[in-house]
Short mmCIF file of C-alpha atoms in Angstrom, two decimals:
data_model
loop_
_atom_site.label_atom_id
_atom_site.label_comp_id
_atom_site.label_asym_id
_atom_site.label_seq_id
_atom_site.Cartn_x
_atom_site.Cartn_y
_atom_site.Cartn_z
CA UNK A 117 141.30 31.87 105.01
CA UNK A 118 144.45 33.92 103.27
CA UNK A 119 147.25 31.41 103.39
CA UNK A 120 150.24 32.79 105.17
CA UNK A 121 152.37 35.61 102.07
CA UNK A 122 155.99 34.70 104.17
CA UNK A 123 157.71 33.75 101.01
CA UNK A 124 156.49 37.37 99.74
CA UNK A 125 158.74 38.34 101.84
CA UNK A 126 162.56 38.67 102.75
CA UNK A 127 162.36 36.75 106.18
CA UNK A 128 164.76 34.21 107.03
CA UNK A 129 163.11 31.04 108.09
CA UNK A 130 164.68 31.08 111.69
CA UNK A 131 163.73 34.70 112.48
CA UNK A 132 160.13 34.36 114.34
CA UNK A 133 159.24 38.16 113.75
CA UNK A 134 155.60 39.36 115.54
CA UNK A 135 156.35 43.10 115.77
CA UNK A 136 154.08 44.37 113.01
CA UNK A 137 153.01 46.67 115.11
CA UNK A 138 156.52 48.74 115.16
CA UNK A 139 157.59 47.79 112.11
CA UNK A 140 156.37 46.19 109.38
CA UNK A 141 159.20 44.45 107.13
CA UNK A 142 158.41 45.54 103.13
CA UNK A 143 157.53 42.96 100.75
CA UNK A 144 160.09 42.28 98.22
CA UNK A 145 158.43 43.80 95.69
CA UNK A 146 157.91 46.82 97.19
CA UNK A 147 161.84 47.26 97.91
CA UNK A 148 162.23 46.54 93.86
CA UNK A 149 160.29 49.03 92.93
CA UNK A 150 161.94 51.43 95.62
CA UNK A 151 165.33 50.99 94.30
CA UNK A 152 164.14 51.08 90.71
CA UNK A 153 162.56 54.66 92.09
CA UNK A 154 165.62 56.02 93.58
CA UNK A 155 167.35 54.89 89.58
CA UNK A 156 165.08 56.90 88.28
CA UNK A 157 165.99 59.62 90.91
CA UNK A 158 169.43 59.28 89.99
CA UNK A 159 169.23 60.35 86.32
CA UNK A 160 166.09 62.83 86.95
CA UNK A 161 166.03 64.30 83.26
CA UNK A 162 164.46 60.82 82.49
CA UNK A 163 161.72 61.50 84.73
CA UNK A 164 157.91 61.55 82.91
CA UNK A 165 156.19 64.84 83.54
CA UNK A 166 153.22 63.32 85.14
CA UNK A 167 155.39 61.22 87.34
CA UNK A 168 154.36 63.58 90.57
CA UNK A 169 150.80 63.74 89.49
CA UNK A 170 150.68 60.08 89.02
CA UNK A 171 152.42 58.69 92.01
CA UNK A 172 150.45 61.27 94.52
CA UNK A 173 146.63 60.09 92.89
CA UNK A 174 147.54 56.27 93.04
CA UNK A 175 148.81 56.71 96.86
CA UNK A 176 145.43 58.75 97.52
CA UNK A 177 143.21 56.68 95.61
CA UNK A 178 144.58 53.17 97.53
CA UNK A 179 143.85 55.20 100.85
CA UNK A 180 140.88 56.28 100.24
CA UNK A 181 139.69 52.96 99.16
CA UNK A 182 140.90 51.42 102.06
CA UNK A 183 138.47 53.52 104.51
CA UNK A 184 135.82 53.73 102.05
CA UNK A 185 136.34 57.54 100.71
CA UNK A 186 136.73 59.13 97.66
CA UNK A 187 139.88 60.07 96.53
CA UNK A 188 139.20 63.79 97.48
CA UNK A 189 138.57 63.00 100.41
CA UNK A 190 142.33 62.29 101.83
CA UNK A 191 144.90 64.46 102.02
CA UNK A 192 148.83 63.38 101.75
CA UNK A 193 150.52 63.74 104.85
CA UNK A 194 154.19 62.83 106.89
CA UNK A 195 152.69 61.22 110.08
CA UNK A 196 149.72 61.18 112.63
CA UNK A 197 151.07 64.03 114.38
CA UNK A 198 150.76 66.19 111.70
CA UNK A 199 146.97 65.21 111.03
CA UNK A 200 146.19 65.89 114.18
CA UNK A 201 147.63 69.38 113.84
CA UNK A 202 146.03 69.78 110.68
CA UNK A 203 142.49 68.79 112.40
CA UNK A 204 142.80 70.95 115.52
CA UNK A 205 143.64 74.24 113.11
CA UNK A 206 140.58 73.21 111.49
CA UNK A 207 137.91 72.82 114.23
CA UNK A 208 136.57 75.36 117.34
CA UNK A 209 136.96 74.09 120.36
CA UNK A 210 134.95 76.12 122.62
CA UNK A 211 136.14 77.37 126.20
CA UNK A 212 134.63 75.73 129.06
CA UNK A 213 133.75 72.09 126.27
CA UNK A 214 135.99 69.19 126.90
CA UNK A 215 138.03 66.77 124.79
CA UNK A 216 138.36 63.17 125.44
CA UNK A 217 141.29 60.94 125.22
CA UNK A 218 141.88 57.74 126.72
CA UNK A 219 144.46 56.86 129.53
CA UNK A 220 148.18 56.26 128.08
CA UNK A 221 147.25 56.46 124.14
CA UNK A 222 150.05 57.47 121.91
CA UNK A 223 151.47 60.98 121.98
CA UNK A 224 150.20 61.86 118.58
CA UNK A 225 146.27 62.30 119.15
CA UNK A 226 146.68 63.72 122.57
CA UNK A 227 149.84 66.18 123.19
CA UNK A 228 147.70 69.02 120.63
CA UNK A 229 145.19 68.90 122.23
CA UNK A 230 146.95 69.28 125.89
CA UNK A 231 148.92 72.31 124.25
CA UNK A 232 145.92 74.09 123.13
CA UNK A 233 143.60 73.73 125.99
CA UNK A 234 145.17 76.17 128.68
CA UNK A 235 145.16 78.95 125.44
CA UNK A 236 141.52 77.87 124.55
CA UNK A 237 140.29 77.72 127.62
CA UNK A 238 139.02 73.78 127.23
CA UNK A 239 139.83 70.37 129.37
CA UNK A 240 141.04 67.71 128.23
CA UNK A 241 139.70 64.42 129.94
CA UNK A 242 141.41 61.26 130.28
CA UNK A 243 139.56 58.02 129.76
CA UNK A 244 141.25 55.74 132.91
CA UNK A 245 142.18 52.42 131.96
CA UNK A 246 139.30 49.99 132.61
CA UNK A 247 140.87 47.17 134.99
CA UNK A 248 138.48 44.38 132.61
CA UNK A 249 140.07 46.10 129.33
CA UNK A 250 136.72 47.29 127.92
CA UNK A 251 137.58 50.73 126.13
CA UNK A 252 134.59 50.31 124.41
CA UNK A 253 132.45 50.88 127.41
CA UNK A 254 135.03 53.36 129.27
CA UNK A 255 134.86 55.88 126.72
CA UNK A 256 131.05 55.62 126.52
CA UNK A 257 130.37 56.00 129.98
CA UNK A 258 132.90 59.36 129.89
CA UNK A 259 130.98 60.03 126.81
CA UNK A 260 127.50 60.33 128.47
CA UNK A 261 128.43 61.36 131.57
CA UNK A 262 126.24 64.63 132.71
CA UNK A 263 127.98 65.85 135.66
CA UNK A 264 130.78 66.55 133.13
CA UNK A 265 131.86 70.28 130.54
CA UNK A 266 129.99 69.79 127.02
CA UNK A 267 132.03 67.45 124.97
CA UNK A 268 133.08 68.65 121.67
CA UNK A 269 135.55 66.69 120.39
CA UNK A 270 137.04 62.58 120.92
CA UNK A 271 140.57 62.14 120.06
CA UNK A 272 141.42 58.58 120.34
CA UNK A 273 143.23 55.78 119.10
CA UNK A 274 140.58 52.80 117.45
CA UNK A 275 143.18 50.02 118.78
CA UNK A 276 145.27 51.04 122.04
CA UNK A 277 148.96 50.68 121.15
CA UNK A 278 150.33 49.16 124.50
CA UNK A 279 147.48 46.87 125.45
CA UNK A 280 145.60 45.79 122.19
CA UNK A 281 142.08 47.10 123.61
CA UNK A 282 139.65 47.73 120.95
CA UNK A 283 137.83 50.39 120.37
CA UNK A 284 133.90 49.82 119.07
CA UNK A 285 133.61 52.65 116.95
CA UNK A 286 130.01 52.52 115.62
CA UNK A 287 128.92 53.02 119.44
CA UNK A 288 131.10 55.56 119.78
CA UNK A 289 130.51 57.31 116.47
CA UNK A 290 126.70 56.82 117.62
CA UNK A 291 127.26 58.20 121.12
CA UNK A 292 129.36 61.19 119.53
CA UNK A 293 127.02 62.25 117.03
CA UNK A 294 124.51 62.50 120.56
CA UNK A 295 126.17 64.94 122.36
CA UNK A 296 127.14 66.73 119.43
CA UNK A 297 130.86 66.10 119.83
CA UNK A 298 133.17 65.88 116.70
CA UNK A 299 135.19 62.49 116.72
CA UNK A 300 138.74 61.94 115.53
CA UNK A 301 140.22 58.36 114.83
CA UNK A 302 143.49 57.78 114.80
CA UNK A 303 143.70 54.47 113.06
CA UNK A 304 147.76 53.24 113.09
CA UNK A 305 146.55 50.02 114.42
CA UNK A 306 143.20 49.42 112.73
CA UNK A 307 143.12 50.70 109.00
CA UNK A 308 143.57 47.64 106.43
CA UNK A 309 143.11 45.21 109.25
CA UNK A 310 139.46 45.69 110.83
CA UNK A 311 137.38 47.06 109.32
CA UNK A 312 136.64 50.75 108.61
CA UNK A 313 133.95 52.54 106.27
CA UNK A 314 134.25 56.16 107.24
CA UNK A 315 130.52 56.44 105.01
CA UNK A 316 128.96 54.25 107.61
CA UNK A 317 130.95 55.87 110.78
CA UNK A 318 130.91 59.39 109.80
CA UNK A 319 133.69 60.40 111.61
CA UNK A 320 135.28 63.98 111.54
CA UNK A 321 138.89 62.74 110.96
CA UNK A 322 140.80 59.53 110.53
CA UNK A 323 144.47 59.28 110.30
CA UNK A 324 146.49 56.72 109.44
CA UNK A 325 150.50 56.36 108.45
CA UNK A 326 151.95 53.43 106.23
CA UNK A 327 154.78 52.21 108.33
CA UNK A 328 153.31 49.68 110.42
CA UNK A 329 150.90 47.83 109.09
CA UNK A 330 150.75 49.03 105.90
CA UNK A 331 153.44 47.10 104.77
CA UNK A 332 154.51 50.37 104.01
CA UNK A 333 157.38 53.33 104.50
CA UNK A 334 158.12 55.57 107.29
CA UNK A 335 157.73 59.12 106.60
CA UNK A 336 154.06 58.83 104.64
CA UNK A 337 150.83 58.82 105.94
CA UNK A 338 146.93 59.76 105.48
CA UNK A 339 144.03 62.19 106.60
CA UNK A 340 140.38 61.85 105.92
CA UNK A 341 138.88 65.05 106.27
CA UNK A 342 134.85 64.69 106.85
CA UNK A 343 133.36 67.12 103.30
CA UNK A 344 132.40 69.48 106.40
CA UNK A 345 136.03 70.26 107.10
CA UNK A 346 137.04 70.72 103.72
CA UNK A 347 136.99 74.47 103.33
CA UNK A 348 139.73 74.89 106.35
CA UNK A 349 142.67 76.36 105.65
CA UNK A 350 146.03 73.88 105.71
CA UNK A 351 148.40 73.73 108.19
CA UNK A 352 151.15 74.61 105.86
CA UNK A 353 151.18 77.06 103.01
CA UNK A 354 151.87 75.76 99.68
CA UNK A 355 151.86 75.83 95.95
CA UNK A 356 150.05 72.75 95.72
CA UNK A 357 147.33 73.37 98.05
CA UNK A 358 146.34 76.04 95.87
CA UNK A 359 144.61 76.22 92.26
CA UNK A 360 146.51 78.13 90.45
CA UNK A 361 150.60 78.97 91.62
CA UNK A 362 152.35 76.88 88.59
CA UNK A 363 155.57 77.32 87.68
CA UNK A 364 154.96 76.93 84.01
CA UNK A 365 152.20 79.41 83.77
CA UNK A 366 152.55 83.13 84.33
CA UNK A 367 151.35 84.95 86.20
CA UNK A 368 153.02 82.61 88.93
CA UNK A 369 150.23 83.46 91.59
CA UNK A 370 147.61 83.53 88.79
CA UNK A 371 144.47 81.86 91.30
CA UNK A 372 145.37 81.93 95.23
CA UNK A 373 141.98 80.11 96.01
CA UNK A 374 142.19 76.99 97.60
CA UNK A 375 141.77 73.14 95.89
CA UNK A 376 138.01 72.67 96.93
CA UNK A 377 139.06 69.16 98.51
CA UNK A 378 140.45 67.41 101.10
CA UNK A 379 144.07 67.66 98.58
CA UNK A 380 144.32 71.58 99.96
CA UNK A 381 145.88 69.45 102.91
CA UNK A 382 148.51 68.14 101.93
CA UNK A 383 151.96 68.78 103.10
CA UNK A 384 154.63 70.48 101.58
CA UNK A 385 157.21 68.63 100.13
CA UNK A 386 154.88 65.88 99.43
CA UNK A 387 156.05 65.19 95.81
CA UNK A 388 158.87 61.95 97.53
CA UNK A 389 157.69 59.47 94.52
CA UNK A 390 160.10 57.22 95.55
CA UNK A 391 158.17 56.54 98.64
CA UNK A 392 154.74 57.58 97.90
CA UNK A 393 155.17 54.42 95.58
CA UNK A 394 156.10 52.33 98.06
CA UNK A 395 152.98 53.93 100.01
CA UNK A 396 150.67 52.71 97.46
CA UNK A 397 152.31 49.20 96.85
CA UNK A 398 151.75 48.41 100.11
CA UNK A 399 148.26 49.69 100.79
CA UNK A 400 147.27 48.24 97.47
CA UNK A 401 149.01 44.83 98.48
CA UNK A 402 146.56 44.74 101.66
CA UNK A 403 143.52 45.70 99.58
CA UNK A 404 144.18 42.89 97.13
CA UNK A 405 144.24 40.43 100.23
CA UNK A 406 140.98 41.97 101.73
CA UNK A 407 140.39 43.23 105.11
CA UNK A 408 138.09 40.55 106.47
CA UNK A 409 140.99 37.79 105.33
CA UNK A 410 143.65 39.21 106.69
CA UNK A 411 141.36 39.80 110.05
CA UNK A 412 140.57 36.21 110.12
CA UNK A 413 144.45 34.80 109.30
CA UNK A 414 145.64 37.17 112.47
CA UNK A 415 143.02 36.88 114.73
CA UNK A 416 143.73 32.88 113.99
CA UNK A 417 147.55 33.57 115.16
CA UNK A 418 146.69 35.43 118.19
CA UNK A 419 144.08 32.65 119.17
CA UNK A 420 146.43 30.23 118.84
CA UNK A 421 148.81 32.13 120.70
CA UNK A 422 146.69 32.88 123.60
CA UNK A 423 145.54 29.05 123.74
CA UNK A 424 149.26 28.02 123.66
CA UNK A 425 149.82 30.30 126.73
CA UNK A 426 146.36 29.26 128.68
CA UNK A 427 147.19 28.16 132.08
CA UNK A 428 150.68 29.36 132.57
CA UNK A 429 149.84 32.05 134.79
CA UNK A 430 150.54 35.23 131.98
CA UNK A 431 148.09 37.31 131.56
CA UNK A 432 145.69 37.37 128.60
CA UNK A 433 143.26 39.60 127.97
CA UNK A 434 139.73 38.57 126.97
CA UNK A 435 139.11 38.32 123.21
CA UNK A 436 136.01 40.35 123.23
CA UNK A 437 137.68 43.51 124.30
CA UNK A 438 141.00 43.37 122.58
CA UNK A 439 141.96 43.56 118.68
CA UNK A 440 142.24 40.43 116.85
CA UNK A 441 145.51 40.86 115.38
CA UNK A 442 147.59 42.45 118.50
CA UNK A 443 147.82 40.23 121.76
CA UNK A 444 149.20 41.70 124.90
CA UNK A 445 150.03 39.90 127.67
CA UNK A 446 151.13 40.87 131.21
CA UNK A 447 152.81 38.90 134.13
CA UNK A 448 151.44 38.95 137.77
CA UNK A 449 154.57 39.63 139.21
CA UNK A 450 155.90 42.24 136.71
CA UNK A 451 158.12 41.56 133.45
CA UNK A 452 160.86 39.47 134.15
CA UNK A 453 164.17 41.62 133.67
CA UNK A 454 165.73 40.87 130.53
CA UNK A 455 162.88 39.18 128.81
CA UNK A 456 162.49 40.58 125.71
CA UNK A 457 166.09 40.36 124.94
CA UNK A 458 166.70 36.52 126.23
CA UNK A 459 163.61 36.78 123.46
CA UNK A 460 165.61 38.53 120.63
CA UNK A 461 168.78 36.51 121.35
CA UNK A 462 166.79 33.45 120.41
CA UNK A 463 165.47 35.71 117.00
CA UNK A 464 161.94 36.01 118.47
CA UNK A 465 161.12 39.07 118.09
CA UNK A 466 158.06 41.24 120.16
CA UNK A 467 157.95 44.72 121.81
CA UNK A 468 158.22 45.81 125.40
CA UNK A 469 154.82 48.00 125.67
CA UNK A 470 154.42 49.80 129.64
CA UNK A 471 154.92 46.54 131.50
CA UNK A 472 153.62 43.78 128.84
CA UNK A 473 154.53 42.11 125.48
CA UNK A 474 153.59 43.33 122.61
CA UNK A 475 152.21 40.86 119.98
CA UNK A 476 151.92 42.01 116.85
CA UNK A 477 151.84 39.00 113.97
CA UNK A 478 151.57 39.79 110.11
CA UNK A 479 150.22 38.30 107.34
CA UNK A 480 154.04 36.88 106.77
CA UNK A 481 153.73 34.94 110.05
CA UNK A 482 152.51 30.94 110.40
CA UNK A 483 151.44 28.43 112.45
CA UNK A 484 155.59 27.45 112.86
CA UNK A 485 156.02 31.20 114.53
CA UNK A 486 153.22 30.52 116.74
CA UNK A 487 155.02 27.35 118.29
CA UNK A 488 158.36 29.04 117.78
CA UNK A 489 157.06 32.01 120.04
CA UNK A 490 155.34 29.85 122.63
CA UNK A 491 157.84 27.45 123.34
CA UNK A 492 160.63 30.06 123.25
CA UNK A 493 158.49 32.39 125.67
CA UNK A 494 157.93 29.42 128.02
CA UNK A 495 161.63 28.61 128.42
CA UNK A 496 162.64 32.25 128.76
CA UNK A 497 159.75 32.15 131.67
CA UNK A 498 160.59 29.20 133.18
CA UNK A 499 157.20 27.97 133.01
#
């Protein structure tokens, strides 16, 4: 199992910090080479030609390999929100057809779809919260459900921000592909921690930003565009999208055709090197680690959290339906006021999320922040 990376990073040994899931600190590395960026920044006539070029394909590359794509495959973008904008200019949506979301997801794969469908003459159906925390099987059953409009498109988060549920994608992929509905992933909480092969899902779209558990910054993120998508047009116009609008060659708009890849995508202004890098430090930082250890090393802390808390009345999901690196846990009786900040005062650090705590450990945290967080929680409870 990976050994816990906290001295890779800049946390004090009395700060208990399990809020990957909102932030993710950087590793110390990472900020070197961010302030050794912004130097270069600073006295820009020192700056290698092929700095953009370079930066942009190492930062595409790492995300591609991280979902199993090929480079061309992923286009550079500033956040999920944007991807999803990007996708829905790209796709039909046909009046009287349905999309699915599920019940209380983030904003990001939901509110374009809500905008759109009054215009487009579309629904857009919301998954209800199952009361045993089973997305899996909530969004099938909505999936297959024949007294229901043709579904043509699934716009959901892979792990549920607030609660931790898990999404099973290869059923869902599987159950998609069925009713001949696209399927968009938006995978903040899963990509570089479970596991993800867009080859073996097939999936329309997958979008994922850096911030969180990326190790990386805010501000950057990444769309895989299924090779069916990939002659859209992008959702802003730009030099760079296009083959041939170069400053150093004349005629300036010598080739207005598109880049015949998923790079025709990416946003404007993408050319931020000093945090692209940091983009592809981190995601390469998570590869080098592997997926399946870093699974197993959180999954660990979240047992042992949820075995630490066993019998004390909180809530606690079942393992089977929840992510193994995100534990949320509810009280019978509500939150008690002031909680998470009798929490913070003692430098234990987890997230209000609609009614629960958010537990979100890192690859940074140990078995000491485990027992740190329990017996902490237990005093603030009184239990």
């Amino acid at each position: 199992m990976l050994a816990s990376q906290r001295a890779l990073f800049d946390i004090p040994r009395d700060v208990c910090y399990l809020n990957a899931a909102a932030w993710s600190p950087l590793p110390i590395k990472e900020q070197e080479a961010a302030r050794a960026a912004v130097g270069r920044k600073g006295q820009p006539w020192k700056l290698p030609a092929t700095i953009i070029t370079d930066v942009n394909e190492r930062a595409r590359a790492a995300a591609a390999r991280l979902v199993n794509a090929e480079p061309g495959d992923i286009g550079l973008i500033s956040s999920v929100a944007y991807g999803v904008a990007t996708a829905a200019k790209n796709v039909t949506i046909p009046a009287g057809s349905r999309v699915l979301t599920i019940e209380d997801d983030h904003s990001s794969p939901v509110l374009e779809w809500v905008e759109r469908a009054p215009r487009q003459g579309f629904s857009v159906e919301t998954v209800k919260r199952p009361a045993d925390g089973d997305w899996t099987a909530a969004v099938l059953a909505a999936i297959e459900r024949r007294d229901a409009a043709p579904l043509a498109m699934i716009s959901i988060s892979s792990v549920h921000w607030s609660d931790g549920g898990a999404v099973d994608l290869a059923k869902v992929s599987a159950a998609a592909k069925r009713q001949g509905s696209m399927l968009l992933i938006d995978a903040t909480h899963h990509a570089g921690i479970m596991a993800l092969d867009v080859k073996a899902l097939d999936p329309d779209f997958v979008i994922f930003p850096t911030y969180k558990w990326l190790l990386g910054p805010y501000g950057r993120a990444f769309i895989y565009v299924a090779k069916r998508h990939q002659d859209g047009v992008p959702l802003e116009q730009t030099s760079l999208g296009r083959r041939g609008v170069k400053a150093e060659v004349s005629p300036y708009f010598s080739d207005l055709r598109y880049l015949p890849d998923a790079r025709r995508y990416d946003m404007g202004e993408r050319d931020h090197f000093i945090s692209m890098e940091m983009a592809a430090i981190g995601i390469e930082t998570i590869l080098e680690w592997g997926q399946p250890a870093i699974e197993a090393r959180l999954a660990m802390l979240t047992g042992l959290i949820a075995k630490g808390l066993a019998g004390s009345g909180i809530v606690i999901p079942d393992t089977r339906v929840r992510a193994p690196h995100v534990l949320c846990i509810g009280f019978e009786s509500g939150m008690p006021p002031g909680l998470i900040e009798r929490l913070a005062a003692a430098q234990v650090y987890v997230a209000p999320r609609l009614g629960r705590i958010r537990i979100s450990p890192h690859v940074y945290n140990d078995e000491e922040d485990v027992e740190r967080f329990v017996a902490t929680l237990k005093a603030a409870v009184a239990i």
